[in-house]
Amino acid sequence: LSHLEKLTLIDESAEDSYPNTPIHFVDLLQQAYNVHSLVFKDKWLDKTCVSNMENFCSLIPNHIKHLEIDISIMDDMKIILNRLDHLLSVTFRFISRKQHWPNKIIKWLSTRRDAAYSTDLYTLSIWLGKKKKKKKKRKTCEQMTNDIKRIKTN
C-alpha cells in the first residue's frame, strides 16, 4: 500500500454490504499515505452511510491532492471546495447534463480563490490556486467621524 498513488472506488457491490464501507475506507487511506489521487465512480457515496457531503469531507486526509467524484447536488461542490482546501484539483462528474452548474460554481469560487477550469457537458475540472485574502471594508466618512467622536468623549 505504501507505493499506491491513485485509488479508484467503483460501486459494484450490493447495497447491503455498505454499512462498514466508510470505516474500511478510512483504514485504507491511513495505510496508503502515498495516495494523492482519489476517484469515486458510480455514486459510491450515495450507497454508503456517508451520503452527507460534510461527513464525506471529514474522511478525506490532507495527503489527498486530487479528487474526482460524481455529483448530483450543486451545493455538494461548494462543500467540497470549502472543506477540502488542501486539494490542488477536483473534477466533478455530473449524473446528468447540468448546463448552469459550472458557471455558478466558478463564479462562486472566483470570490474565494484563484482557479483555472475546464468544462464539458458532464464534467467540471478545476485546478485550484491560492485562497484570496478577504478585503477589509473601507470606512465611510460618517463611520470615521463617529470613531473620532468616540475617542474625544473617552
Coordinates of C-alpha atoms in Angstrom, one line a residue, residues 6-140:
K6 CA -4.1 6.7 -7.0
L7 CA -7.1 5.0 -5.7
T8 CA -10.4 4.4 -7.6
L9 CA -13.5 3.3 -5.8
I10 CA -16.1 1.7 -8.1
D11 CA -19.5 0.7 -7.0
E12 CA -20.1 -2.9 -7.9
S13 CA -21.4 -4.3 -4.6
A14 CA -24.8 -5.0 -3.3
E15 CA -26.2 -2.2 -1.2
D16 CA -26.4 -4.4 2.0
S17 CA -22.6 -4.6 2.0
Y18 CA -22.1 -0.9 2.6
P19 CA -22.6 -0.2 6.3
N20 CA -18.9 -0.6 7.2
T21 CA -17.5 0.8 4.0
P22 CA -16.5 4.2 5.4
I23 CA -14.6 2.5 8.3
H24 CA -12.7 0.3 5.8
F25 CA -12.1 3.3 3.6
V26 CA -10.6 5.4 6.4
D27 CA -8.4 2.4 7.4
L28 CA -7.2 2.0 3.8
L29 CA -6.3 5.7 3.4
Q30 CA -4.4 5.7 6.7
Q31 CA -2.3 2.8 5.4
A32 CA -1.9 4.2 1.9
Y33 CA -0.3 7.5 2.8
N34 CA 1.2 7.9 -0.6
V35 CA -2.2 8.1 -2.3
H36 CA -2.6 11.6 -3.7
S37 CA -5.5 11.0 -6.1
L38 CA -8.9 9.6 -5.2
V39 CA -11.6 8.7 -7.8
F40 CA -15.1 7.8 -6.8
K41 CA -17.3 6.2 -9.5
D42 CA -20.9 5.2 -9.9
K43 CA -22.4 7.1 -6.9
W44 CA -20.3 5.2 -4.4
L45 CA -21.2 7.8 -1.7
D46 CA -24.9 7.6 -2.3
K47 CA -25.0 3.9 -1.2
T48 CA -22.9 4.3 1.9
C49 CA -23.9 5.9 5.2
V50 CA -21.6 8.8 4.2
S51 CA -24.2 10.2 1.9
N52 CA -23.8 13.6 3.7
M53 CA -21.1 15.5 2.0
E54 CA -19.9 17.1 5.2
N55 CA -19.3 13.6 6.6
F56 CA -17.5 12.5 3.5
C57 CA -15.2 15.5 3.6
S58 CA -14.2 14.6 7.2
L59 CA -12.9 11.3 5.9
I60 CA -10.5 12.7 3.3
P61 CA -7.0 13.2 4.7
N62 CA -4.7 16.1 3.8
H63 CA -2.4 14.0 1.7
I64 CA -5.2 13.7 -0.9
K65 CA -4.5 16.4 -3.5
H66 CA -6.6 15.4 -6.5
L67 CA -10.3 14.3 -6.3
E68 CA -12.7 13.1 -9.0
I69 CA -16.3 12.5 -7.9
D70 CA -19.8 12.1 -9.2
I71 CA -22.1 14.9 -8.1
S72 CA -25.9 15.1 -8.0
I73 CA -26.3 18.2 -5.8
M74 CA -24.8 21.5 -6.7
D75 CA -24.2 22.5 -3.0
D76 CA -22.0 19.4 -2.6
M77 CA -19.5 21.0 -4.9
K78 CA -19.3 24.1 -2.6
I79 CA -18.9 21.9 0.5
I80 CA -16.0 20.0 -1.1
L81 CA -14.3 23.2 -2.3
N82 CA -14.8 24.8 1.2
R83 CA -13.9 21.8 3.4
L84 CA -11.1 20.2 1.3
D85 CA -9.0 23.3 0.8
H86 CA -5.8 21.2 0.6
L87 CA -6.9 19.9 -2.8
L88 CA -4.9 21.0 -5.9
S89 CA -7.5 19.8 -8.3
V90 CA -11.0 18.4 -8.4
T91 CA -13.1 17.0 -11.2
F92 CA -16.9 16.9 -10.7
R93 CA -18.8 14.5 -12.9
F94 CA -22.5 15.3 -13.3
I95 CA -25.0 12.5 -13.3
S96 CA -27.0 14.3 -15.9
R97 CA -26.2 17.4 -18.0
K98 CA -26.1 20.5 -15.8
Q99 CA -25.5 23.4 -18.1
H100 CA -25.7 26.2 -15.5
W101 CA -23.8 24.5 -12.7
P102 CA -20.2 25.1 -13.9
N103 CA -20.8 28.8 -14.4
K104 CA -22.4 29.2 -11.0
I105 CA -19.6 27.3 -9.2
I106 CA -16.8 29.1 -11.0
K107 CA -18.4 32.5 -10.2
W108 CA -18.8 31.5 -6.6
L109 CA -15.3 30.1 -6.4
S110 CA -13.7 33.1 -8.0
T111 CA -14.5 35.2 -5.0
R112 CA -12.7 32.8 -2.7
R113 CA -9.6 31.6 -4.5
D114 CA -7.6 31.6 -7.8
A115 CA -8.6 28.8 -10.1
A116 CA -8.4 27.5 -13.7
Y117 CA -11.1 25.3 -15.1
S118 CA -12.2 23.2 -18.0
T119 CA -15.8 22.1 -18.6
D120 CA -17.9 20.0 -21.0
L121 CA -21.4 18.6 -20.9
Y122 CA -20.9 16.2 -18.0
T123 CA -17.7 17.4 -16.1
L124 CA -16.1 20.4 -14.5
S125 CA -12.4 20.1 -13.8
I126 CA -10.9 22.8 -11.5
W127 CA -7.2 23.4 -10.8
L128 CA -7.1 25.3 -7.5
G129 CA -4.7 28.1 -6.7
K130 CA -4.2 30.3 -3.6
K131 CA -7.0 31.5 -1.4
K132 CA -7.9 35.1 -1.8
K133 CA -7.5 37.4 1.2
K134 CA -10.6 38.9 2.4
K135 CA -10.6 42.6 1.7
K136 CA -11.2 45.0 4.6
K137 CA -14.2 47.2 4.1
R138 CA -13.3 50.8 3.8
K139 CA -14.9 53.0 6.3
T140 CA -17.2 55.8 5.2

